[in-house]
Amino acid sequence: MSAKAADYHKRLSDFMVENVFPAEASYHAYREDKGPKDHTVPPVVEELKAKAKAAGLWNLFLPSESGLTNLEYAPLAELSGWSMEIAPEVLNCAAPDTGNMETLHLFANEAQSKQWLKPLLAGQIRSAFAMTEPAVASSDARNIETTMLRDGGDYVINGRKWWITGAADPRCKLLIVMGRTNPDAASHQQQSMILVPADTPGVDIQRSLPVFGWQDQHGHCEIVFDNVRVPVENLLHEEGSGFAIAQARLGPGRIHHCMRALGAAERALALMVDRVQKRVAFGKPLAEQGVVREQIAKSRNEIDQARLLCEKAAWTIDQSGNKAAHVLVSQIKSVAPQIACDVIDRAIQVHGGAGVSDDFPLARLYAWHRAMRLFDGPDEVHIRTIARAELGREKSAFATAVTQ
């Protein structure tokens, strides 16, 4: 790490130990008391946000705000993944706000930035990104059917979206909506993005979908847009740029997700190591069973390998931009969530029945990271990208020599 990154890493590590981990019990007690359908934020989150801001641990994800490169931020994102429901948000580094803030930073005009980016950076509001739809295979964004048609000085939006993370949170004030403004244009130029205030008439949040039975605090919502009118000034960037904006938005964000996944995997491995040293079966601690040791060693290998691949992707973005790193980003997105699932699954196994209960965080961690193999592009789409790049690669002198 650079000296700057090492300093942040030390301060954030201390903050996690002194503030975040002790707050988990209060967070979960509040949510249990309120019930799964309540999406208000536990008070401890706002308390920790103030502490994090005062400690200078705020907006670390955005280079223009923190001065950190993607490579310097990556291990900090990993630390936050140890407490995924609390830490990212209290640092103002939680998805989908991070991706939305990056999008606004890159593409919003001055008025849009003042209205939306400024309060998001201050942690005063939250936001959501509305792209996925239930009626089409949204892994191919060209399928999106929501229409955003010009009518005088307005755009009129009609369509149905789902898995819109964050929209159930009462602090969510902005939806960045992707839809078709010109169905007759080339396939990658039909879509645009429009900024829609969450309280606009016609925005109907119908439900929040559970993930493997869990209702997240911020919610993952199904939303109907019924003749929603917003002024043309709410168009983000320009008509037809929606697909390009989506790709720019997802580059660094996927690295953040993957590094947080490795933080969750590290927590699962720590729980696994602790458990096998304390539990005895067949006359000796589980830690002395050869099959258990193999699972621990395999987990360590996989986490460290994935971390290096994530850091390579972050470094490449820093050096050459999102486009140069797109295959590496697909590699980490298809690797890190799978490894997290594998490590968490092994930890569940050595915990026995306790592993699938709510007495440990493992079941919750598994549910989220299994879902991660779908969002921000399913594994299959990223594997397709990797294979296409490999098949299209010009043969090296060595490859030519051995394939004559």
Short mmCIF file of C-alpha atoms in Angstrom, two decimals:
data_model
loop_
_atom_site.label_atom_id
_atom_site.label_comp_id
_atom_site.label_asym_id
_atom_site.label_seq_id
_atom_site.Cartn_x
_atom_site.Cartn_y
_atom_site.Cartn_z
CA MET A 1 0.00 0.00 0.00
CA SER A 2 0.98 3.60 -0.45
CA ALA A 3 1.60 5.54 2.77
CA LYS A 4 -1.73 7.30 2.29
CA ALA A 5 -3.64 4.05 1.79
CA ALA A 6 -1.90 2.44 4.77
CA ASP A 7 -2.94 5.36 6.97
CA TYR A 8 -6.58 5.05 5.86
CA HIS A 9 -6.41 1.28 6.34
CA LYS A 10 -5.20 1.65 9.92
CA ARG A 11 -7.77 4.31 10.80
CA LEU A 12 -10.64 2.41 9.18
CA SER A 13 -9.58 -0.84 10.89
CA ASP A 14 -9.66 0.91 14.25
CA PHE A 15 -13.04 2.47 13.42
CA MET A 16 -14.49 -0.92 12.55
CA VAL A 17 -13.29 -2.52 15.79
CA GLU A 18 -14.21 0.38 18.05
CA ASN A 19 -17.50 1.45 16.46
CA VAL A 20 -18.94 -0.76 13.74
CA PHE A 21 -18.74 -4.30 15.13
CA PRO A 22 -20.12 -3.22 18.54
CA ALA A 23 -23.07 -1.56 16.74
CA GLU A 24 -24.22 -4.73 14.97
CA ALA A 25 -26.29 -5.96 17.92
CA SER A 26 -28.15 -2.64 18.15
CA TYR A 27 -28.73 -2.61 14.37
CA HIS A 28 -30.23 -6.09 14.29
CA ALA A 29 -32.26 -5.57 17.48
CA TYR A 30 -33.90 -2.50 15.93
CA ARG A 31 -34.75 -4.35 12.73
CA GLU A 32 -36.11 -7.34 14.62
CA ASP A 33 -38.24 -5.10 16.80
CA LYS A 34 -39.63 -3.16 13.82
CA GLY A 35 -40.26 -6.24 11.71
CA PRO A 36 -39.08 -7.14 8.19
CA LYS A 37 -41.52 -4.85 6.35
CA ASP A 38 -40.24 -1.74 8.12
CA HIS A 39 -37.51 -0.04 6.11
CA THR A 40 -36.60 2.82 8.42
CA VAL A 41 -32.91 3.06 9.20
CA PRO A 42 -31.73 1.97 12.66
CA PRO A 43 -30.64 5.10 14.58
CA VAL A 44 -27.15 3.70 15.17
CA VAL A 45 -26.42 4.12 11.44
CA GLU A 46 -26.87 7.88 11.51
CA GLU A 47 -24.83 8.05 14.73
CA LEU A 48 -21.96 6.20 13.07
CA LYS A 49 -22.21 8.33 9.92
CA ALA A 50 -21.49 11.41 12.01
CA LYS A 51 -18.52 9.69 13.65
CA ALA A 52 -17.12 8.48 10.33
CA LYS A 53 -17.43 11.93 8.78
CA ALA A 54 -15.67 13.49 11.78
CA ALA A 55 -12.90 10.88 11.47
CA GLY A 56 -12.32 11.70 7.80
CA LEU A 57 -13.60 8.28 6.71
CA TRP A 58 -16.20 9.61 4.30
CA ASN A 59 -16.79 9.23 0.52
CA LEU A 60 -13.64 7.13 0.26
CA PHE A 61 -14.87 5.50 -2.96
CA LEU A 62 -14.77 8.63 -5.13
CA PRO A 63 -11.25 9.73 -6.14
CA SER A 64 -12.33 13.35 -6.67
CA GLU A 65 -13.53 13.50 -3.05
CA SER A 66 -11.04 11.32 -1.18
CA GLY A 67 -7.96 11.62 -3.35
CA LEU A 68 -7.65 7.83 -3.24
CA THR A 69 -7.06 5.80 -6.38
CA ASN A 70 -9.18 2.73 -7.10
CA LEU A 71 -6.24 0.56 -6.04
CA GLU A 72 -5.90 2.46 -2.76
CA TYR A 73 -9.63 2.24 -2.05
CA ALA A 74 -9.95 -1.48 -2.85
CA PRO A 75 -8.61 -2.81 0.49
CA LEU A 76 -10.76 -0.27 2.34
CA ALA A 77 -13.83 -1.64 0.57
CA GLU A 78 -12.74 -5.09 1.71
CA LEU A 79 -12.65 -3.94 5.33
CA SER A 80 -16.19 -2.59 5.04
CA GLY A 81 -17.35 -5.97 3.67
CA TRP A 82 -16.72 -7.52 7.10
CA SER A 83 -19.91 -5.73 8.25
CA MET A 84 -21.78 -5.34 5.01
CA GLU A 85 -25.09 -4.06 6.39
CA ILE A 86 -23.54 -1.21 8.38
CA ALA A 87 -20.00 -0.28 7.38
CA PRO A 88 -20.45 0.71 3.71
CA GLU A 89 -23.34 3.04 4.52
CA VAL A 90 -21.76 4.72 7.53
CA LEU A 91 -18.76 5.58 5.32
CA ASN A 92 -21.15 6.86 2.61
CA CYS A 93 -19.72 4.13 0.42
CA ALA A 94 -22.81 1.93 -0.03
CA ALA A 95 -24.35 0.77 -3.26
CA PRO A 96 -26.36 1.88 -5.11
CA ASP A 97 -25.50 5.41 -3.97
CA THR A 98 -21.83 5.00 -4.87
CA GLY A 99 -22.63 4.10 -8.46
CA ASN A 100 -25.20 6.86 -8.67
CA MET A 101 -22.78 9.43 -7.28
CA GLU A 102 -20.12 8.29 -9.77
CA THR A 103 -22.69 8.61 -12.55
CA LEU A 104 -23.74 12.10 -11.50
CA HIS A 105 -20.11 13.14 -11.04
CA LEU A 106 -19.34 12.05 -14.61
CA PHE A 107 -22.49 13.05 -16.47
CA ALA A 108 -24.69 15.48 -14.51
CA ASN A 109 -24.82 19.14 -15.41
CA GLU A 110 -24.27 21.86 -12.83
CA ALA A 111 -27.93 22.17 -11.82
CA GLN A 112 -28.37 18.39 -11.53
CA SER A 113 -25.22 18.10 -9.45
CA LYS A 114 -26.36 20.82 -7.09
CA GLN A 115 -29.80 19.26 -6.63
CA TRP A 116 -28.78 15.61 -6.28
CA LEU A 117 -25.03 14.97 -6.09
CA LYS A 118 -24.35 17.45 -3.32
CA PRO A 119 -26.88 16.01 -0.82
CA LEU A 120 -25.82 12.45 -1.73
CA LEU A 121 -22.18 13.26 -1.01
CA ALA A 122 -23.29 14.80 2.29
CA GLY A 123 -25.23 11.62 3.19
CA GLN A 124 -28.45 13.59 3.56
CA ILE A 125 -30.47 11.49 1.10
CA ARG A 126 -30.28 8.10 -0.60
CA SER A 127 -30.99 7.02 -4.18
CA ALA A 128 -31.80 4.06 -6.41
CA PHE A 129 -30.93 2.91 -9.92
CA ALA A 130 -33.87 1.59 -11.96
CA MET A 131 -32.76 -0.57 -14.88
CA THR A 132 -33.82 -4.23 -14.38
CA GLU A 133 -37.26 -5.30 -15.55
CA PRO A 134 -39.33 -8.42 -14.75
CA ALA A 135 -40.70 -8.97 -18.27
CA VAL A 136 -37.39 -9.21 -20.15
CA ALA A 137 -33.92 -10.73 -19.74
CA SER A 138 -32.29 -7.64 -18.32
CA SER A 139 -28.82 -9.19 -18.49
CA ASP A 140 -29.01 -7.74 -22.01
CA ALA A 141 -29.82 -4.09 -21.35
CA ARG A 142 -30.94 -3.66 -24.97
CA ASN A 143 -34.09 -5.61 -24.03
CA ILE A 144 -35.37 -2.89 -21.70
CA GLU A 145 -38.96 -2.00 -22.58
CA THR A 146 -39.70 1.01 -20.35
CA THR A 147 -40.45 3.98 -22.57
CA MET A 148 -39.42 7.59 -21.93
CA LEU A 149 -41.06 9.57 -24.71
CA ARG A 150 -40.77 13.29 -25.32
CA ASP A 151 -43.98 15.30 -24.98
CA GLY A 152 -43.34 19.01 -25.31
CA GLY A 153 -41.19 20.10 -22.37
CA ASP A 154 -41.51 16.76 -20.57
CA TYR A 155 -40.55 13.13 -20.84
CA VAL A 156 -43.38 10.69 -20.09
CA ILE A 157 -42.18 7.43 -18.52
CA ASN A 158 -44.11 4.16 -18.62
CA GLY A 159 -42.87 0.75 -17.56
CA ARG A 160 -42.25 -1.72 -14.76
CA LYS A 161 -38.94 -2.19 -12.97
CA TRP A 162 -37.88 -4.59 -10.22
CA TRP A 163 -34.95 -5.36 -7.92
CA ILE A 164 -34.54 -1.61 -7.51
CA THR A 165 -32.25 -1.57 -4.51
CA GLY A 166 -32.75 1.22 -1.99
CA ALA A 167 -36.17 2.39 -3.15
CA ALA A 168 -37.96 1.25 0.03
CA ASP A 169 -35.77 3.39 2.27
CA PRO A 170 -37.72 6.52 3.32
CA ARG A 171 -34.54 8.54 2.71
CA CYS A 172 -34.54 7.57 -1.01
CA LYS A 173 -35.32 10.77 -2.91
CA LEU A 174 -33.91 10.06 -6.38
CA LEU A 175 -34.39 7.33 -8.98
CA ILE A 176 -32.04 7.17 -11.96
CA VAL A 177 -34.26 5.46 -14.53
CA MET A 178 -33.08 3.79 -17.72
CA GLY A 179 -35.50 3.37 -20.61
CA ARG A 180 -36.02 3.80 -24.33
CA THR A 181 -36.23 7.30 -25.74
CA ASN A 182 -35.75 6.27 -29.37
CA PRO A 183 -36.84 2.70 -30.22
CA ASP A 184 -35.79 3.23 -33.87
CA ALA A 185 -32.14 4.06 -33.16
CA ALA A 186 -29.24 1.57 -33.24
CA SER A 187 -29.56 -1.02 -30.47
CA HIS A 188 -26.96 0.61 -28.20
CA GLN A 189 -28.38 4.11 -28.72
CA GLN A 190 -32.04 3.55 -27.94
CA GLN A 191 -31.71 3.98 -24.17
CA SER A 192 -31.34 7.08 -22.04
CA MET A 193 -31.23 7.85 -18.35
CA ILE A 194 -33.52 10.32 -16.63
CA LEU A 195 -33.46 11.66 -13.07
CA VAL A 196 -36.83 11.04 -11.43
CA PRO A 197 -37.66 12.40 -7.96
CA ALA A 198 -39.06 9.48 -5.96
CA ASP A 199 -42.19 11.42 -5.03
CA THR A 200 -43.16 12.20 -8.65
CA PRO A 201 -46.83 11.38 -9.38
CA GLY A 202 -47.16 8.01 -11.10
CA VAL A 203 -44.19 6.41 -9.35
CA ASP A 204 -45.80 3.41 -7.65
CA ILE A 205 -43.55 1.32 -5.38
CA GLN A 206 -45.56 -1.89 -5.25
CA ARG A 207 -43.45 -4.13 -3.02
CA SER A 208 -40.00 -4.91 -1.68
CA LEU A 209 -38.70 -8.31 -2.72
CA PRO A 210 -36.96 -10.53 -0.15
CA VAL A 211 -33.60 -12.15 -0.83
CA PHE A 212 -33.82 -15.81 0.25
CA GLY A 213 -36.48 -14.75 2.74
CA TRP A 214 -34.65 -11.69 4.12
CA GLN A 215 -35.96 -8.17 3.73
CA ASP A 216 -33.00 -5.80 3.55
CA GLN A 217 -33.41 -2.49 5.35
CA HIS A 218 -33.18 -0.45 2.15
CA GLY A 219 -35.39 -2.85 0.19
CA HIS A 220 -35.28 -4.23 -3.36
CA CYS A 221 -38.42 -2.92 -4.99
CA GLU A 222 -40.80 -3.52 -7.83
CA ILE A 223 -41.87 -0.15 -9.22
CA VAL A 224 -44.49 0.78 -11.80
CA PHE A 225 -44.02 4.04 -13.72
CA ASP A 226 -47.47 5.11 -14.89
CA ASN A 227 -47.36 8.21 -17.11
CA VAL A 228 -44.63 9.73 -14.94
CA ARG A 229 -43.85 13.23 -16.18
CA VAL A 230 -40.50 14.90 -15.61
CA PRO A 231 -39.07 17.96 -17.35
CA VAL A 232 -36.59 17.48 -20.18
CA GLU A 233 -33.99 19.14 -17.94
CA ASN A 234 -33.93 15.86 -15.98
CA LEU A 235 -32.32 13.99 -18.88
CA LEU A 236 -28.88 12.79 -17.85
CA HIS A 237 -26.19 13.71 -20.38
CA GLU A 238 -27.91 13.27 -23.75
CA GLU A 239 -30.46 11.09 -25.50
CA GLY A 240 -29.15 7.69 -26.54
CA SER A 241 -26.30 7.66 -24.01
CA GLY A 242 -27.96 5.36 -21.47
CA PHE A 243 -26.08 2.23 -22.43
CA ALA A 244 -22.71 4.00 -22.35
CA ILE A 245 -23.52 5.61 -18.98
CA ALA A 246 -24.46 2.20 -17.55
CA GLN A 247 -21.11 0.73 -18.59
CA ALA A 248 -19.18 3.68 -17.13
CA ARG A 249 -21.18 3.38 -13.90
CA LEU A 250 -20.48 -0.31 -13.37
CA GLY A 251 -16.67 -0.42 -13.79
CA PRO A 252 -15.34 0.78 -10.41
CA GLY A 253 -18.59 -0.26 -8.70
CA ARG A 254 -18.02 -3.90 -9.57
CA ILE A 255 -14.57 -3.72 -7.98
CA HIS A 256 -16.10 -2.27 -4.81
CA HIS A 257 -18.69 -5.09 -4.70
CA CYS A 258 -16.02 -7.74 -5.25
CA MET A 259 -13.70 -6.39 -2.57
CA ARG A 260 -16.56 -6.20 -0.09
CA ALA A 261 -17.34 -9.83 -0.98
CA LEU A 262 -13.79 -10.76 -0.05
CA GLY A 263 -14.23 -8.97 3.28
CA ALA A 264 -17.32 -11.11 3.91
CA ALA A 265 -15.33 -14.20 2.93
CA GLU A 266 -12.60 -13.21 5.40
CA ARG A 267 -15.21 -12.91 8.16
CA ALA A 268 -16.58 -16.33 7.28
CA LEU A 269 -13.08 -17.81 7.34
CA ALA A 270 -12.39 -16.21 10.73
CA LEU A 271 -15.61 -17.72 12.09
CA MET A 272 -14.68 -21.09 10.58
CA VAL A 273 -11.21 -21.10 12.16
CA ASP A 274 -12.62 -20.12 15.54
CA ARG A 275 -15.34 -22.77 15.38
CA VAL A 276 -13.10 -25.70 14.47
CA GLN A 277 -10.69 -24.89 17.27
CA LYS A 278 -13.49 -24.99 19.86
CA ARG A 279 -15.64 -27.92 18.70
CA VAL A 280 -14.72 -31.54 19.39
CA ALA A 281 -15.93 -34.51 17.35
CA PHE A 282 -14.75 -38.12 17.43
CA GLY A 283 -12.38 -37.39 20.28
CA LYS A 284 -10.46 -34.42 18.88
CA PRO A 285 -11.01 -30.81 17.80
CA LEU A 286 -12.43 -30.34 14.32
CA ALA A 287 -9.27 -28.41 13.50
CA GLU A 288 -7.32 -31.67 13.63
CA GLN A 289 -9.53 -33.34 11.03
CA GLY A 290 -7.73 -33.49 7.70
CA VAL A 291 -10.84 -32.66 5.68
CA VAL A 292 -11.42 -29.52 7.76
CA ARG A 293 -7.83 -28.36 7.34
CA GLU A 294 -8.14 -28.79 3.60
CA GLN A 295 -11.23 -26.56 3.56
CA ILE A 296 -9.43 -23.87 5.55
CA ALA A 297 -6.35 -23.96 3.31
CA LYS A 298 -8.45 -23.89 0.14
CA SER A 299 -10.37 -20.88 1.46
CA ARG A 300 -7.20 -18.96 2.21
CA ASN A 301 -5.79 -19.70 -1.25
CA GLU A 302 -8.96 -18.63 -3.03
CA ILE A 303 -9.41 -15.38 -1.11
CA ASP A 304 -5.83 -14.29 -1.68
CA GLN A 305 -5.92 -15.18 -5.37
CA ALA A 306 -9.16 -13.27 -5.90
CA ARG A 307 -7.84 -10.25 -4.02
CA LEU A 308 -4.83 -9.99 -6.30
CA LEU A 309 -7.08 -10.20 -9.36
CA CYS A 310 -9.32 -7.45 -7.95
CA GLU A 311 -6.31 -5.25 -7.25
CA LYS A 312 -5.04 -5.81 -10.79
CA ALA A 313 -8.40 -4.65 -12.15
CA ALA A 314 -8.34 -1.58 -9.89
CA TRP A 315 -4.77 -0.77 -10.94
CA THR A 316 -5.68 -1.11 -14.61
CA ILE A 317 -8.59 1.33 -14.25
CA ASP A 318 -6.26 3.79 -12.51
CA GLN A 319 -3.65 3.46 -15.25
CA SER A 320 -5.74 3.13 -18.40
CA GLY A 321 -9.44 3.67 -17.64
CA ASN A 322 -12.59 1.54 -17.50
CA LYS A 323 -12.46 0.35 -21.09
CA ALA A 324 -8.98 -1.14 -20.76
CA ALA A 325 -10.05 -3.01 -17.63
CA HIS A 326 -13.39 -4.36 -18.84
CA VAL A 327 -12.24 -7.99 -19.22
CA LEU A 328 -10.50 -7.92 -15.85
CA VAL A 329 -13.67 -6.51 -14.30
CA SER A 330 -15.63 -9.39 -15.82
CA GLN A 331 -13.04 -11.80 -14.41
CA ILE A 332 -13.35 -10.51 -10.87
CA LYS A 333 -17.14 -10.28 -11.06
CA SER A 334 -17.34 -13.96 -12.03
CA VAL A 335 -14.66 -15.01 -9.51
CA ALA A 336 -15.14 -13.04 -6.26
CA PRO A 337 -18.85 -13.75 -5.57
CA GLN A 338 -18.36 -17.46 -6.31
CA ILE A 339 -15.37 -17.63 -3.97
CA ALA A 340 -17.30 -15.79 -1.27
CA CYS A 341 -20.15 -18.29 -1.63
CA ASP A 342 -17.72 -21.22 -1.46
CA VAL A 343 -15.92 -19.96 1.65
CA ILE A 344 -19.17 -19.03 3.41
CA ASP A 345 -20.63 -22.43 2.52
CA ARG A 346 -17.65 -24.19 4.11
CA ALA A 347 -18.05 -22.06 7.22
CA ILE A 348 -21.73 -22.99 7.38
CA GLN A 349 -20.82 -26.66 7.12
CA VAL A 350 -18.42 -26.65 10.09
CA HIS A 351 -20.99 -24.72 12.15
CA GLY A 352 -23.54 -27.47 11.59
CA GLY A 353 -27.12 -26.49 12.38
CA ALA A 354 -25.94 -23.22 13.89
CA GLY A 355 -24.60 -22.21 10.47
CA VAL A 356 -28.02 -22.07 8.87
CA SER A 357 -29.61 -20.26 11.82
CA ASP A 358 -29.72 -16.56 12.61
CA ASP A 359 -27.39 -17.08 15.58
CA PHE A 360 -24.48 -16.54 13.20
CA PRO A 361 -24.31 -14.18 10.20
CA LEU A 362 -23.32 -16.93 7.77
CA ALA A 363 -26.75 -17.69 6.28
CA ARG A 364 -27.34 -13.99 5.69
CA LEU A 365 -23.89 -13.60 4.13
CA TYR A 366 -24.48 -16.55 1.85
CA ALA A 367 -27.87 -15.28 0.68
CA TRP A 368 -26.47 -11.89 -0.31
CA HIS A 369 -23.41 -13.21 -2.10
CA ARG A 370 -25.40 -15.84 -3.95
CA ALA A 371 -27.58 -12.99 -5.20
CA MET A 372 -24.41 -11.15 -6.18
CA ARG A 373 -23.81 -13.80 -8.85
CA LEU A 374 -26.84 -12.27 -10.60
CA PHE A 375 -26.72 -8.51 -10.07
CA ASP A 376 -24.32 -6.22 -11.94
CA GLY A 377 -24.37 -8.84 -14.68
CA PRO A 378 -24.86 -12.58 -14.11
CA ASP A 379 -21.85 -14.89 -14.14
CA GLU A 380 -22.70 -16.16 -17.60
CA VAL A 381 -22.52 -12.71 -19.19
CA HIS A 382 -19.11 -12.02 -17.68
CA ILE A 383 -17.80 -15.46 -18.65
CA ARG A 384 -19.00 -14.79 -22.19
CA THR A 385 -17.02 -11.55 -22.20
CA ILE A 386 -13.87 -13.30 -20.96
CA ALA A 387 -14.15 -16.12 -23.49
CA ARG A 388 -14.81 -13.72 -26.36
CA ALA A 389 -11.70 -11.70 -25.45
CA GLU A 390 -9.58 -14.84 -25.21
CA LEU A 391 -10.82 -16.23 -28.53
CA GLY A 392 -10.25 -12.88 -30.20
CA ARG A 393 -6.77 -12.36 -28.81
CA GLU A 394 -3.94 -12.17 -31.33
CA LYS A 395 -1.69 -15.20 -30.99
CA SER A 396 1.61 -14.62 -29.23
CA ALA A 397 4.85 -15.86 -30.77
CA PHE A 398 4.81 -18.77 -28.30
CA ALA A 399 1.20 -19.68 -29.07
CA THR A 400 1.96 -19.57 -32.79
CA ALA A 401 5.04 -21.74 -32.33
CA VAL A 402 3.24 -24.50 -30.44
CA THR A 403 0.14 -24.59 -32.65
CA GLN A 404 1.82 -24.89 -36.05
#
